[in-house]
Amino acid sequence: MKLIVVENYEEMSRVAADKIKAVVNENPNAILGLATGSTPVGTYKELIEMNKNNEIDFSQIKTVNLDEYIGLGEKDPQSYRYFMNENLFNHINIKKENTFVPNGLAKDIEEEAKNYDMKIDELGGIDIQILGIGSNGHIAFNEPADALTSGTHLTQLTESTIAANSRFFNSIDEVPKTALTMGVGQIMKSKRILLLANGDSKADAVKEIFSGKITSKNPATMLQMHKDVTVIVDKKVGELIKNN
Ligand code: PGA
């Protein structure tokens, strides 16, 4: 695993966007695995700017997202489909039909999960997967648990995740309790993984990724089994990792 320590959020976003640009420029048909949350917003801003400046072309690119809340549709401003449209897709030359986010309104969630994994396989797998990390070590919505799930599946969000994500909602009661998420096995099948973490609250979880121990209590520690992971952290997280 490679660790890159950057000065701040802005630099993290620039470095991450450069890495995505390199993948897209090498393969204009690449499959990008995308994430939601505060962490990748700056990266998406950089990609939008690059696209405006003709430095990156998304016309043949396909994207798959990690997760979606159950019960929220694309018109709901809290849904991850809405987030992706607003923060990236509406501002770049990507074809909407080439962007995939699990359907949180699917009547048959198990069927949707199965089809989502089939879709990813059909596309040929993910060339580069962007990940944030929860302060509890979750990646996508794979929460700490006694056992992790490999494929896309329905998951119960933990209290800490619901509390953390309530900042995007009017009240904590509005945060969905369940989500559809890509499983850890599917994430691990990505050819390359780029994990971004900034802010003190992420330091303990990130530190464990470099501990040599793998535990389902911190799903991100699984990434140690992958052969091409780059972790980009800001200086504060970097220091906390090194000093502990
Ligand atoms: P954040 O979320 O980017 O909003 O901090 C990351 C995550 O929970 O995976």
Short mmCIF file of C-alpha atoms in Angstrom, two decimals, residues 26-135:
data_model
loop_
_atom_site.label_atom_id
_atom_site.label_comp_id
_atom_site.label_asym_id
_atom_site.label_seq_id
_atom_site.Cartn_x
_atom_site.Cartn_y
_atom_site.Cartn_z
CA GLU A 26 -4.68 5.96 -20.69
CA ASN A 27 -8.05 4.27 -21.28
CA PRO A 28 -10.86 6.52 -22.58
CA ASN A 29 -13.31 3.63 -21.96
CA ALA A 30 -12.33 3.19 -18.33
CA ILE A 31 -14.81 2.21 -15.62
CA LEU A 32 -14.59 4.58 -12.68
CA GLY A 33 -15.83 3.55 -9.24
CA LEU A 34 -17.16 6.64 -7.50
CA ALA A 35 -18.04 7.60 -3.95
CA THR A 36 -20.25 10.17 -2.25
CA GLY A 37 -19.75 12.15 0.96
CA SER A 38 -17.76 15.30 1.70
CA THR A 39 -14.41 13.72 0.94
CA PRO A 40 -14.57 13.41 -2.88
CA VAL A 41 -16.38 16.71 -3.56
CA GLY A 42 -13.11 18.59 -4.10
CA THR A 43 -11.84 15.85 -6.41
CA TYR A 44 -15.02 16.13 -8.47
CA LYS A 45 -14.58 19.92 -8.66
CA GLU A 46 -11.08 19.39 -10.04
CA LEU A 47 -12.39 16.88 -12.60
CA ILE A 48 -15.09 19.33 -13.70
CA GLU A 49 -12.44 22.00 -14.20
CA MET A 50 -10.21 19.61 -16.14
CA ASN A 51 -13.16 18.65 -18.33
CA LYS A 52 -13.90 22.33 -19.04
CA ASN A 53 -10.26 22.80 -20.04
CA ASN A 54 -10.39 19.76 -22.35
CA GLU A 55 -7.82 17.94 -20.27
CA ILE A 56 -10.10 14.96 -19.66
CA ASP A 57 -12.86 13.45 -21.78
CA PHE A 58 -15.71 11.52 -20.18
CA SER A 59 -17.65 10.81 -23.38
CA GLN A 60 -16.84 7.07 -23.35
CA ILE A 61 -16.40 6.69 -19.59
CA LYS A 62 -18.72 4.59 -17.46
CA THR A 63 -19.11 4.99 -13.72
CA VAL A 64 -20.43 2.82 -10.92
CA ASN A 65 -21.17 4.18 -7.48
CA LEU A 66 -20.66 2.44 -4.18
CA ASP A 67 -23.99 2.81 -2.50
CA GLU A 68 -27.44 4.34 -2.15
CA TYR A 69 -29.91 4.87 0.66
CA ILE A 70 -32.96 2.62 0.62
CA GLY A 71 -36.12 4.62 -0.01
CA LEU A 72 -34.52 7.65 -1.66
CA GLY A 73 -34.93 8.25 -5.39
CA GLU A 74 -33.03 10.39 -7.87
CA LYS A 75 -35.21 13.47 -7.25
CA ASP A 76 -34.53 13.37 -3.52
CA PRO A 77 -31.74 15.85 -2.74
CA GLN A 78 -30.41 13.47 -0.08
CA SER A 79 -30.06 10.54 -2.45
CA TYR A 80 -26.63 9.61 -3.70
CA ARG A 81 -27.86 9.62 -7.30
CA TYR A 82 -28.88 13.26 -6.81
CA PHE A 83 -25.51 13.99 -5.16
CA MET A 84 -23.61 12.54 -8.10
CA ASN A 85 -25.68 14.45 -10.65
CA GLU A 86 -25.18 17.71 -8.75
CA ASN A 87 -21.53 17.30 -7.84
CA LEU A 88 -20.22 15.75 -11.03
CA PHE A 89 -22.37 14.29 -13.80
CA ASN A 90 -24.36 17.47 -14.64
CA HIS A 91 -21.11 19.36 -15.22
CA ILE A 92 -19.06 16.99 -17.39
CA ASN A 93 -19.49 15.43 -20.82
CA ILE A 94 -20.56 12.03 -19.54
CA LYS A 95 -23.62 10.22 -20.88
CA LYS A 96 -26.07 9.78 -18.00
CA GLU A 97 -26.92 6.30 -19.25
CA ASN A 98 -23.29 5.38 -18.61
CA THR A 99 -23.53 6.25 -14.91
CA PHE A 100 -24.72 3.58 -12.49
CA VAL A 101 -25.87 4.03 -8.90
CA PRO A 102 -27.78 1.31 -7.03
CA ASN A 103 -31.52 1.94 -7.13
CA GLY A 104 -32.71 2.63 -3.59
CA LEU A 105 -36.32 2.47 -4.76
CA ALA A 106 -36.09 -0.99 -6.31
CA LYS A 107 -39.09 -3.16 -5.42
CA ASP A 108 -36.90 -6.22 -5.09
CA ILE A 109 -33.72 -5.11 -3.31
CA GLU A 110 -32.09 -8.54 -3.47
CA GLU A 111 -32.64 -8.65 -7.21
CA GLU A 112 -31.27 -5.12 -7.56
CA ALA A 113 -28.16 -6.11 -5.59
CA LYS A 114 -27.58 -9.17 -7.76
CA ASN A 115 -28.09 -7.19 -10.96
CA TYR A 116 -25.71 -4.48 -9.76
CA ASP A 117 -22.88 -6.98 -9.30
CA MET A 118 -23.69 -8.52 -12.68
CA LYS A 119 -23.59 -5.07 -14.26
CA ILE A 120 -20.14 -4.36 -12.83
CA ASP A 121 -18.85 -7.71 -14.07
CA GLU A 122 -20.44 -7.15 -17.48
CA LEU A 123 -18.71 -3.78 -17.76
CA GLY A 124 -15.40 -5.59 -17.21
CA GLY A 125 -14.77 -4.51 -13.64
CA ILE A 126 -13.71 -1.25 -12.05
CA ASP A 127 -10.44 0.30 -13.24
CA ILE A 128 -10.08 2.69 -10.33
CA GLN A 129 -12.27 2.87 -7.24
CA ILE A 130 -12.39 6.04 -5.15
CA LEU A 131 -13.13 5.45 -1.48
CA GLY A 132 -13.76 7.64 1.51
CA ILE A 133 -13.65 6.08 4.96
CA GLY A 134 -15.95 6.38 7.94
CA SER A 135 -14.46 7.24 11.32
#
